[in-house]
Tab-separated table of C-alpha atoms in Angstrom:
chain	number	residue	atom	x	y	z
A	116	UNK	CA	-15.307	-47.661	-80.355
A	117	UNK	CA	-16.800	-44.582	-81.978
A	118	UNK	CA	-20.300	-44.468	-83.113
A	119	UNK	CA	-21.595	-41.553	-84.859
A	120	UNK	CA	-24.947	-40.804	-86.262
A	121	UNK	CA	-24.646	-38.458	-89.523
A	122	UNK	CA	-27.247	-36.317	-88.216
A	123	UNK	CA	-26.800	-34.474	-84.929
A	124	UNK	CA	-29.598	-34.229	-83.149
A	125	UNK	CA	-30.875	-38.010	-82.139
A	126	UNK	CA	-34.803	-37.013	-81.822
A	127	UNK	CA	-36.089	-36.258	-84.673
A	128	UNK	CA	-37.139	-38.984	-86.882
A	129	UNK	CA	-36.030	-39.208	-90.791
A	130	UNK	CA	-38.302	-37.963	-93.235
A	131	UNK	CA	-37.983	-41.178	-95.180
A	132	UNK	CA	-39.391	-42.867	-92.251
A	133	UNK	CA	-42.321	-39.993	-91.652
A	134	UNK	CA	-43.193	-40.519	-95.124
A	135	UNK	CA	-43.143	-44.133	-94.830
A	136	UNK	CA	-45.618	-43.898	-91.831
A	137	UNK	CA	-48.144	-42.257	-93.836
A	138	UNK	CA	-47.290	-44.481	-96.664
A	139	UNK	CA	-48.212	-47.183	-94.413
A	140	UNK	CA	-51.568	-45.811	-93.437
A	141	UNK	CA	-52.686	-46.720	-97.302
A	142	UNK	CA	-50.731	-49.634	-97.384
A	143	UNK	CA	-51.535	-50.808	-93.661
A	144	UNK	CA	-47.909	-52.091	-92.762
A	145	UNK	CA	-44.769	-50.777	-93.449
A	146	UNK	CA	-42.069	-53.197	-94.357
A	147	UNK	CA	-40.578	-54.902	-92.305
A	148	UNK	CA	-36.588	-54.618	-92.934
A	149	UNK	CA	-36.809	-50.646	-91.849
A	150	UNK	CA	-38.644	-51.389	-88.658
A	151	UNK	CA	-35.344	-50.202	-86.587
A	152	UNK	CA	-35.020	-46.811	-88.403
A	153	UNK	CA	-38.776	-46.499	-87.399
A	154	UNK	CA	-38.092	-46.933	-83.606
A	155	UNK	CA	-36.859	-43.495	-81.614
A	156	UNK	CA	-33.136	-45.488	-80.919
A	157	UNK	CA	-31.037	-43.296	-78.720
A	158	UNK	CA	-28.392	-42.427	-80.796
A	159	UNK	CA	-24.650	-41.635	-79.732
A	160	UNK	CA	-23.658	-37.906	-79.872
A	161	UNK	CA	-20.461	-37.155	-79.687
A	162	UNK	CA	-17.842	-34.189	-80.648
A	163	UNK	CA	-15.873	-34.780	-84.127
A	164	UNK	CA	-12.709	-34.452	-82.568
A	165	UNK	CA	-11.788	-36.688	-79.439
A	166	UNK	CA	-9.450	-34.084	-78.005
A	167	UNK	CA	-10.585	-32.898	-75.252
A	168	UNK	CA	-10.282	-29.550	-73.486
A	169	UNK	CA	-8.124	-30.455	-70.108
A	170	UNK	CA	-6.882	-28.002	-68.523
A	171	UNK	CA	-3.475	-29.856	-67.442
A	172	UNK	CA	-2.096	-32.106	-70.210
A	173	UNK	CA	-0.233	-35.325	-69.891
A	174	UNK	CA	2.808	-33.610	-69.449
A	175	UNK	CA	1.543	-31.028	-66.711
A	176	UNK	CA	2.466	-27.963	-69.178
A	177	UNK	CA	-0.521	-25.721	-68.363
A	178	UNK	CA	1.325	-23.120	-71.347
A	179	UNK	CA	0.895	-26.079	-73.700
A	180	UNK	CA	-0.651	-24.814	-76.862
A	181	UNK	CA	-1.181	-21.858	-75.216
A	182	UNK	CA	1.209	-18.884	-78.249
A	183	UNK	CA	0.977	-14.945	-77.929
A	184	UNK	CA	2.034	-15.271	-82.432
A	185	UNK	CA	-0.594	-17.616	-82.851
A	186	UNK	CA	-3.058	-15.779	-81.061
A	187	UNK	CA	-4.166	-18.701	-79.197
A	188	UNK	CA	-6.014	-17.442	-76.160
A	189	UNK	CA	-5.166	-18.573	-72.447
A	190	UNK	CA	-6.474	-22.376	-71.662
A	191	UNK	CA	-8.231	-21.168	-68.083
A	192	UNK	CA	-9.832	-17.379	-68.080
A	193	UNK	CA	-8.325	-14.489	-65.697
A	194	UNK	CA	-9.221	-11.536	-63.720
A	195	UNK	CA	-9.058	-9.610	-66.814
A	196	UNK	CA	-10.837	-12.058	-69.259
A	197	UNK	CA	-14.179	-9.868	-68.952
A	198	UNK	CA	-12.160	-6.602	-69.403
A	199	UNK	CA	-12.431	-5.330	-73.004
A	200	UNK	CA	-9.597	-5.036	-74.433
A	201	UNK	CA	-8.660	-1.914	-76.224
A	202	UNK	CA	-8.062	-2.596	-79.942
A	203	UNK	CA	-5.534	-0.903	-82.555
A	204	UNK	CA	-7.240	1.953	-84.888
A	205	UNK	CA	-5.492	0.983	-88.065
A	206	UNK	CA	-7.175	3.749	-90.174
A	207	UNK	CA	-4.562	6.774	-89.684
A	208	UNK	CA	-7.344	8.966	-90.080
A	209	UNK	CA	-9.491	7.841	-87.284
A	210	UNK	CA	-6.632	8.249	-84.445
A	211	UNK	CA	-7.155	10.894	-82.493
A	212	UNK	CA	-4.735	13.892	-82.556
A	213	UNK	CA	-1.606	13.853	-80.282
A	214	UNK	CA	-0.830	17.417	-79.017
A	215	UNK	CA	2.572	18.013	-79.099
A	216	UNK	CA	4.399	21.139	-77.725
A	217	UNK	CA	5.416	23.000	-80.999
A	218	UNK	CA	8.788	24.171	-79.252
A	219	UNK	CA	9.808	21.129	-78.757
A	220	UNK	CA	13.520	20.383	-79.161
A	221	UNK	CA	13.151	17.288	-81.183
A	222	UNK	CA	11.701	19.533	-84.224
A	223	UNK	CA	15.039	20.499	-85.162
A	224	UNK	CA	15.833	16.956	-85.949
A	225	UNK	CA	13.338	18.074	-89.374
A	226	UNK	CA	13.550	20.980	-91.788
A	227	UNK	CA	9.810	21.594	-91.650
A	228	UNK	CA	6.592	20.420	-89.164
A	229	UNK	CA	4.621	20.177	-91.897
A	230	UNK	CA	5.779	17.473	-93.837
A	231	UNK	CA	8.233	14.480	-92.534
A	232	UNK	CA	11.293	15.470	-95.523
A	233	UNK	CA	12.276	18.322	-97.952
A	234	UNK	CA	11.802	17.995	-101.515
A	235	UNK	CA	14.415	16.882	-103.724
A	236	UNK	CA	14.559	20.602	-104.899
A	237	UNK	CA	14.477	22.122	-101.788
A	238	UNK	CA	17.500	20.150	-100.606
A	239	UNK	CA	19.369	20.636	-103.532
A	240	UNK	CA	18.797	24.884	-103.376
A	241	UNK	CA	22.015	25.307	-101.070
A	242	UNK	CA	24.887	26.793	-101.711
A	243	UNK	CA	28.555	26.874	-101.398
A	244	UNK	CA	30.793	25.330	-98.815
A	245	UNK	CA	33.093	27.792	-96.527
A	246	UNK	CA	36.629	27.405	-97.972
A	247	UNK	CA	39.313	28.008	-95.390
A	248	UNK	CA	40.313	31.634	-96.402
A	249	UNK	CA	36.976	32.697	-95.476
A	250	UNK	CA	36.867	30.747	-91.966
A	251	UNK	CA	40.489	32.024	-90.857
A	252	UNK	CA	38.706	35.510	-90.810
A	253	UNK	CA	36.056	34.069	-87.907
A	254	UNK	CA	36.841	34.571	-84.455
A	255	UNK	CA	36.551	31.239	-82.060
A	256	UNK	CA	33.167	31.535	-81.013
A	257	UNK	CA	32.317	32.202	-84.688
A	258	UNK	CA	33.886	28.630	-85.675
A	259	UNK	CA	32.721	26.899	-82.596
A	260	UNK	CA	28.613	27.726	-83.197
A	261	UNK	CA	29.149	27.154	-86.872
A	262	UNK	CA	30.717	23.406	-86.217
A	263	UNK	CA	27.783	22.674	-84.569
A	264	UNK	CA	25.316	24.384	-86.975
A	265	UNK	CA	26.714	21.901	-89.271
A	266	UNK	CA	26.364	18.568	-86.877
A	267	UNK	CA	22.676	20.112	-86.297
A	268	UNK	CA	22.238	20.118	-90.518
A	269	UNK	CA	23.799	16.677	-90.851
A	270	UNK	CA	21.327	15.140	-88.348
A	271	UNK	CA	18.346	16.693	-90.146
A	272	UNK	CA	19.680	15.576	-93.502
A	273	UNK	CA	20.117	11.723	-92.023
A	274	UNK	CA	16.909	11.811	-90.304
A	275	UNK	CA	14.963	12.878	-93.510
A	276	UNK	CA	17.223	10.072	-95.496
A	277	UNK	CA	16.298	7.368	-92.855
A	278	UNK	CA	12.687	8.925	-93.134
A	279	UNK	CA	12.855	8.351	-96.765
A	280	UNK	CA	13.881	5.135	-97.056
A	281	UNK	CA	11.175	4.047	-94.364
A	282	UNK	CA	8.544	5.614	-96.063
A	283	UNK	CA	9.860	4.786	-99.641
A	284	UNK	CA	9.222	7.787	-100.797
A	285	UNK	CA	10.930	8.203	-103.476
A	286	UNK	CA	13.711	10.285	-104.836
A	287	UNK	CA	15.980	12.355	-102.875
A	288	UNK	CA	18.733	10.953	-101.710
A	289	UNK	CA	20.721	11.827	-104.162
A	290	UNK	CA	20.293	15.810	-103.456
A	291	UNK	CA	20.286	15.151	-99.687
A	292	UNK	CA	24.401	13.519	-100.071
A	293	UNK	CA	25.029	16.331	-102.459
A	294	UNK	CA	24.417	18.478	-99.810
A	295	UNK	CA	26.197	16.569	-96.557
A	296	UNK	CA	28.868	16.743	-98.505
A	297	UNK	CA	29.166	20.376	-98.761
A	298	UNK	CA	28.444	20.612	-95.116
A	299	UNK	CA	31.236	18.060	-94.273
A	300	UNK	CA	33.580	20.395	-96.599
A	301	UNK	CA	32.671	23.354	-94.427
A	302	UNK	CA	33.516	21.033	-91.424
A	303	UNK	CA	36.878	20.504	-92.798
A	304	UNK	CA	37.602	23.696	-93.451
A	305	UNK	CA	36.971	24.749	-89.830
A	306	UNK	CA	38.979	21.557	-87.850
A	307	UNK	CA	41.831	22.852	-91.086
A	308	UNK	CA	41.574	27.044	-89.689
A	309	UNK	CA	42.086	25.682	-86.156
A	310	UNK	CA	45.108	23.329	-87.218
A	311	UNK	CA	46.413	26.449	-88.989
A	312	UNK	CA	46.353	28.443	-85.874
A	313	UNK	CA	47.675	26.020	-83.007
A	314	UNK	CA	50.364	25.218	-85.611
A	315	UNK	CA	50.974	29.437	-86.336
A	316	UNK	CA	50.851	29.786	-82.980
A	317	UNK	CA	53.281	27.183	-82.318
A	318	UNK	CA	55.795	28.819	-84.440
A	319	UNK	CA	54.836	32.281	-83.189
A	320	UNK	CA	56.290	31.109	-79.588
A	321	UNK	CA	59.626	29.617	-81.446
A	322	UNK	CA	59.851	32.941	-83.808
A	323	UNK	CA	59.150	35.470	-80.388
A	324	UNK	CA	62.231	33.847	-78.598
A	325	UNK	CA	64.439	35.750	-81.252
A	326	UNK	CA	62.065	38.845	-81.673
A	327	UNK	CA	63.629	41.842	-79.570
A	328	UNK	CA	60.202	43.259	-79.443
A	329	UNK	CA	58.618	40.450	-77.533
A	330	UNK	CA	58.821	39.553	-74.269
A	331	UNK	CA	56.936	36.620	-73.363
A	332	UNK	CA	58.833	35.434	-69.797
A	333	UNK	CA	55.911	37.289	-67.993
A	334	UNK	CA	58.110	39.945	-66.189
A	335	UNK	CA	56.863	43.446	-68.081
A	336	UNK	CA	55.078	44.306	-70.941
A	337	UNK	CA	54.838	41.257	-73.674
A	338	UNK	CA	55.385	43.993	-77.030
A	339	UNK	CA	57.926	47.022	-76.899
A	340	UNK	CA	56.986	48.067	-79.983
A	341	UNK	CA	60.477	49.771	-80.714
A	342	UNK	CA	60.258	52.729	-83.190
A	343	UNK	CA	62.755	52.329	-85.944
A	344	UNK	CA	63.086	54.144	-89.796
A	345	UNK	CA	64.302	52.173	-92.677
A	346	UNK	CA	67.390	53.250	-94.024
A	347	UNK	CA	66.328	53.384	-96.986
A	348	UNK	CA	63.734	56.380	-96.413
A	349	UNK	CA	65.765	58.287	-94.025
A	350	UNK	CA	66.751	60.912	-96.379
A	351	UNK	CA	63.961	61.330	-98.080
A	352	UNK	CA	61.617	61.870	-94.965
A	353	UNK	CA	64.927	64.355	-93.405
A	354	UNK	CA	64.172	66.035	-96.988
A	355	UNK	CA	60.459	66.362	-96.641
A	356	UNK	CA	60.503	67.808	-92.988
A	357	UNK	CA	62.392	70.698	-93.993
A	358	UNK	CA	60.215	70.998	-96.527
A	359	UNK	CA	57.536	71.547	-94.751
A	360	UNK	CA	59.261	73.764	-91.662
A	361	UNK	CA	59.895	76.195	-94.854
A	362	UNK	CA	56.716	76.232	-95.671
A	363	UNK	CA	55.066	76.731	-92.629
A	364	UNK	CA	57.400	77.871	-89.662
A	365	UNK	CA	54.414	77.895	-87.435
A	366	UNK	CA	53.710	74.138	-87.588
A	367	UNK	CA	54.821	72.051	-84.961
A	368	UNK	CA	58.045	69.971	-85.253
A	369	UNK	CA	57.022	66.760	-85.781
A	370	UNK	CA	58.681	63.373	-84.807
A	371	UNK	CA	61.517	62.929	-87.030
A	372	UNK	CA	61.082	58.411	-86.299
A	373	UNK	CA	57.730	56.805	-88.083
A	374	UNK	CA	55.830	55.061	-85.727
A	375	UNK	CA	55.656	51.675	-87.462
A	376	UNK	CA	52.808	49.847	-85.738
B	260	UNK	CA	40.640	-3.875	-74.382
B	261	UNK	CA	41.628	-4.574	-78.103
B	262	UNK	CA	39.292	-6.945	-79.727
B	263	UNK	CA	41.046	-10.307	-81.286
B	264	UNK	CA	42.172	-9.053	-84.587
B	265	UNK	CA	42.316	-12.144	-86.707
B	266	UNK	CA	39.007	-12.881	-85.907
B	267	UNK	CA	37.788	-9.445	-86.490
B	268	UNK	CA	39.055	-9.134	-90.084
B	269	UNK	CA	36.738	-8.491	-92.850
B	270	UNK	CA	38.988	-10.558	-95.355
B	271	UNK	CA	37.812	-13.558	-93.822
B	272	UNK	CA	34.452	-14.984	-94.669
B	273	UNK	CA	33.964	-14.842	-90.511
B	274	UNK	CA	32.612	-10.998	-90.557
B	275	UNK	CA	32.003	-11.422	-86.720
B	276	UNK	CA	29.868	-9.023	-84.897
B	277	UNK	CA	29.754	-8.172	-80.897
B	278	UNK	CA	26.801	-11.147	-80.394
B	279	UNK	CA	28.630	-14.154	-82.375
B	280	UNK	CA	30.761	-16.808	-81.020
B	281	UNK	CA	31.583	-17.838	-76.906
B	282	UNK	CA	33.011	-15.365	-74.569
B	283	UNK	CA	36.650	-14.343	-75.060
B	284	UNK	CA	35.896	-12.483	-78.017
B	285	UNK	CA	35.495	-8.633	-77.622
B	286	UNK	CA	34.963	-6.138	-80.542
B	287	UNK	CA	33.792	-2.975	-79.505
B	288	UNK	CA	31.939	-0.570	-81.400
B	289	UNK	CA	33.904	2.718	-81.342
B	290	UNK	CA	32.511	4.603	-78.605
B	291	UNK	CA	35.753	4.543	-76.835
B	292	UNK	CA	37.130	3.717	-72.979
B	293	UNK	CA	35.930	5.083	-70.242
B	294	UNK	CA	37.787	3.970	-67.714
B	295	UNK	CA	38.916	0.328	-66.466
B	296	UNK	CA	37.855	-3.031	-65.398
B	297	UNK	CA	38.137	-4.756	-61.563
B	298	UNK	CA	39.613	-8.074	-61.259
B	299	UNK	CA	36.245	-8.335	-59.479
B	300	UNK	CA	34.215	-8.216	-63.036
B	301	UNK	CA	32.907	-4.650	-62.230
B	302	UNK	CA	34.330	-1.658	-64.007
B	303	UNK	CA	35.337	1.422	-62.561
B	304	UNK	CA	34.627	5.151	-64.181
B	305	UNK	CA	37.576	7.529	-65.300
B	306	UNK	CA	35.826	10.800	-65.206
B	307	UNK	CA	38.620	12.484	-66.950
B	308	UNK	CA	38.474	10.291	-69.962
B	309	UNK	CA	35.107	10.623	-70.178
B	310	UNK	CA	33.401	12.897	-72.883
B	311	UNK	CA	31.811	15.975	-72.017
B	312	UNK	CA	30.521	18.067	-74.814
B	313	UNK	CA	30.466	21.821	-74.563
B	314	UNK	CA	27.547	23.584	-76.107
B	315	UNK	CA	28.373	27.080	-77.407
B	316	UNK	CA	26.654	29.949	-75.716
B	317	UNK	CA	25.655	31.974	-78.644
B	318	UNK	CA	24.517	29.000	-80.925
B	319	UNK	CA	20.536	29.954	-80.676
B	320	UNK	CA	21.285	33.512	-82.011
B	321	UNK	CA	23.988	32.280	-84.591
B	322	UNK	CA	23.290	33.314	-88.102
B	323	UNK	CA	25.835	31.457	-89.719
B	324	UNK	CA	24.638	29.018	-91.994
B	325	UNK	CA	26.985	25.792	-93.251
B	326	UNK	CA	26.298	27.192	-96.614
B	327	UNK	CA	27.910	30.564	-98.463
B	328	UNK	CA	26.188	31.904	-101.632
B	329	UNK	CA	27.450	30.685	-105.060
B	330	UNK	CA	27.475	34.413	-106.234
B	331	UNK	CA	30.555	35.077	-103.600
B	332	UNK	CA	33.571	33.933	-105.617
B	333	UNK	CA	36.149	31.846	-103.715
B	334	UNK	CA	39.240	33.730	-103.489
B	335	UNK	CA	42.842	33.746	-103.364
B	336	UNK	CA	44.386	33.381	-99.498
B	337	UNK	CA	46.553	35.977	-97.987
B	338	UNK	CA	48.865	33.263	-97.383
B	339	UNK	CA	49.622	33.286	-101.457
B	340	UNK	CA	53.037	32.959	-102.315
B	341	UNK	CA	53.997	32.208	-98.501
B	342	UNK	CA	56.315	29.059	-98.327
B	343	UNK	CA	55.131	28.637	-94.621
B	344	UNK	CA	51.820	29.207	-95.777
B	345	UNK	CA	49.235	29.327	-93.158
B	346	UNK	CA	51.487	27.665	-90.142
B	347	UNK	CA	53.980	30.511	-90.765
B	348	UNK	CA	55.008	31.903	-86.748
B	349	UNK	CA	55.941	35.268	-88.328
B	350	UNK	CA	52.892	36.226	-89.733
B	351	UNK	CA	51.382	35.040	-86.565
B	352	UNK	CA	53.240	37.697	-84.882
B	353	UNK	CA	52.636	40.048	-87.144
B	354	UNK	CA	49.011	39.861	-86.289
B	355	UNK	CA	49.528	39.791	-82.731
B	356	UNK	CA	51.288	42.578	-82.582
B	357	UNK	CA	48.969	44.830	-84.660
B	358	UNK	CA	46.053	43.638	-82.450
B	359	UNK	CA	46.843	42.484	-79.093
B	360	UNK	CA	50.331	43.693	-78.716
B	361	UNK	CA	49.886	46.909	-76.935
B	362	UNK	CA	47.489	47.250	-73.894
C-alpha cells in the first residue's frame, strides 16, 4: 500500500487548521468533523518513485543502467570519483597554443602555414604541363626529382580538397582538379620519355649488332668511329685543298678524310 | 589470393566490401602481395616482392616545378617526320655515339 501526504514535510500543521484554532478562540470550539486534521498525525514520507538505488539488481548486472552515451554515471563511486575531471574548452579561442616545430615535415602536406587551403585563384594561377619533347631533353635524375615533385603537389592539392570539404568552405574544387590534372599530364609525359628510351634503347642494341662502328661484346673499345668521305663531296673537297695549297704554300697539309663525328 | 569474382562484381546489387558476409570471401584492396601464406594460418614475408621506395638525392634542391609557363610555346619534336618516331634504335645511336661513344 502506498500512502502519501501531498505535502512533504509531516510537522507542520495546515494553515487552514492554524486559522481554524484562532477561529476557535472566538467561537470556543472548533468543529468537530476536522478534529483529525487538527491532531499532529505522523504522516508517511516516502520517495515518488519506488525504485530503489541497489547496488546489485535482480539479475546481478552491476553495469545495469550504468551507459558511457547516456552519460549515466557509475552505480558505486571509485578511486577517482573525487578527482576533477578535466573538461573540453569548446571555445577555439580559449585553447591554449600548441607549439609546433615550424620545420616540420608534415607542412609540406599544405601550400601555406598560414591558412589550412589556397584560394580558388591562387590554385588556378599555374601553368602549363611538361609535354614530352621538353622532358626527353632531362637527364634521369632530372625526371626522377620531378616525378616526385609532382606526387608531393598532388598530396597538397588532395589534402586542401579533403580540407575543404571538411570545413565546407566553399568553392575551389573546381580550380584544385584543373590543376591535378595538369600535374598528372606532366606525370605522363615523364613514365612516356622513359618508355621512349628503354624502347630506343632496345632497338639501339638490335641496330648496333649490324653497325661496323660498334662493338658492344665487351672485348675493346665499344665506338671505332671510322673516318669516311661521302662520295659525293670527294671532288669538291680534292678541289678546294689545292685551292688553298696555291694560295698559301706555307700552310700545313691538312687531312684530306673529314672527321665525321 | 584472387578474391571470388562473381561476388565481387559491381553489376550485381551485392557491392560487397572486405567486412560483409562469412569467411571464404577475400577482396583485397590493391596494395598488392607480399609474400605467402603457411598451411599453419601465419604468413610468411617475401622481401623481394616487397616495395621499397627510393627517394631521389637531389629532390630538396630541385627547382623543377610540375608546371612550365604558358608564354613557352609547345613545340614541334625532333622526332617529326620519323616513322620510328621516338623508339627509333638509330637515332639512339646516333646520340650515343656523339656523346658517350669515345672515351
Amino acid at each position: 500500500m502506498i500512502s502519501f501526504s501531498t505535502m512533504s514535510t509531516s510537522t507542520m500543521v495546515r494553515p487552514v487548521v492554524w486559522r481554524m484554532l484562532r477561529a476557535s478562540q472566538f467561537q470556543n470550539a472548533p468543529p468537530t468533523f476536522l478534529l483529525p486534521s487538527l491532531l499532529n498525525t505522523s504522516l508517511q514520507s516516502s520517495p515518488f518513485s519506488s525504485t530503489s538505488n541497489n547496488p546489485y539488481p535482480r539479475d546481478m548486472n552491476r553495469e545495469r543502467g550504468v551507459s558511457t552515451q547516456r552519460r549515466t554515471g557509475l552505480r558505486q563511486p571509485v578511486s577517482v570519483s573525487k578527482t576533477p575531471l578535466p573538461k573540453p574548452v569548446l571555445d577555439s579561442k580559449k585553447r591554449s597554443k600548441v607549439d609546433v616545430d615550424p620545420d616540420h615535415g608534415l607542412w609540406q602536406f599544405f601550400h601555406s602555414k598560414e591558412k589550412p587551403m589556397n584560394t580558388p585563384e591562387e590554385d588556378h594561377a599555374h601553368g602549363r604541363a611538361w609535354t614530352v619533347e621538353e622532358l626527353r631533353q632531362k637527364s634521369w635524375e632530372d625526371l626522377h626529382s620531378l616525378w616526385w615533385v609532382c606526387c608531393k603537389e598532388r598530396n597538397r592539392i588532395s589534402t586542401e580538397s579533403y580540407e575543404r570539404q571538411r570545413l565546407d568552405a566553399g568553392y575551389g574544387d573546381a580550380e584544385a582538379r584543373g590543376r591535378d590534372a595538369q600535374v598528372r599530364v606532366t606525370m605522363r609525359g615523364i613514365k612516356q620519355t622513359l618508355t621512349e628510351r628503354y624502347y630506343s634503347w632496345q632497338d639501339a642494341q638490335q641496330v648496333a649488332k649490324t653497325d661496323a662502328e660498334v662493338d658492344l661484346s665487351g672485348e675493346g673499345p665499344a665506338y671505332t668511329p671510322m673516318d669516311y668521305v661521302e662520295e659525293g663531296n670527294v671532288l669538291e673537297e680534292e678541289s678546294q685543298f689545292r685551292a688553298e695549297v696555291a694560295l698559301s704554300p706555307e700552310a700545313k697539309p691538312e687531312a684530306k678524310s673529314v672527321h665525321n663525328a | 589470393m584472387k578474391p571470388t569474382q562473381a561476388l565481387a562484381k559491381r553489376v550485381t546489387r551485392l557491392a560487397l566490401n572486405t567486412k560483409n558476409t562469412n569467411k571464404g570471401y577475400y577482396k583485397g584492396t590493391g596494395t598488392g602481395s607480399t609474400g605467402w601464406h603457411t598451411k599453419h594460418g601465419g604468413y610468411i614475408i617475401d622481401w623481394e616482392k616487397v616495395r621499397t621506395y627510393v627517394v631521389p638525392e637531389g629532390l630538396s634542391n630541385c627547382k623543377l616545378s610540375p608546371f612550365v609557363t604558358k608564354k613557352i610555346r609547345p613545340q614541334k619534336g625532333r622526332f617529326e617526320g620519323d616513322p620510328k618516331g621516338a623508339f627509333s634504335g638509330e637515332r639512339y645511336l646516333e646520340k650515343w655515339k656523339e656523346e658517350n661513344g669515345e672515351d
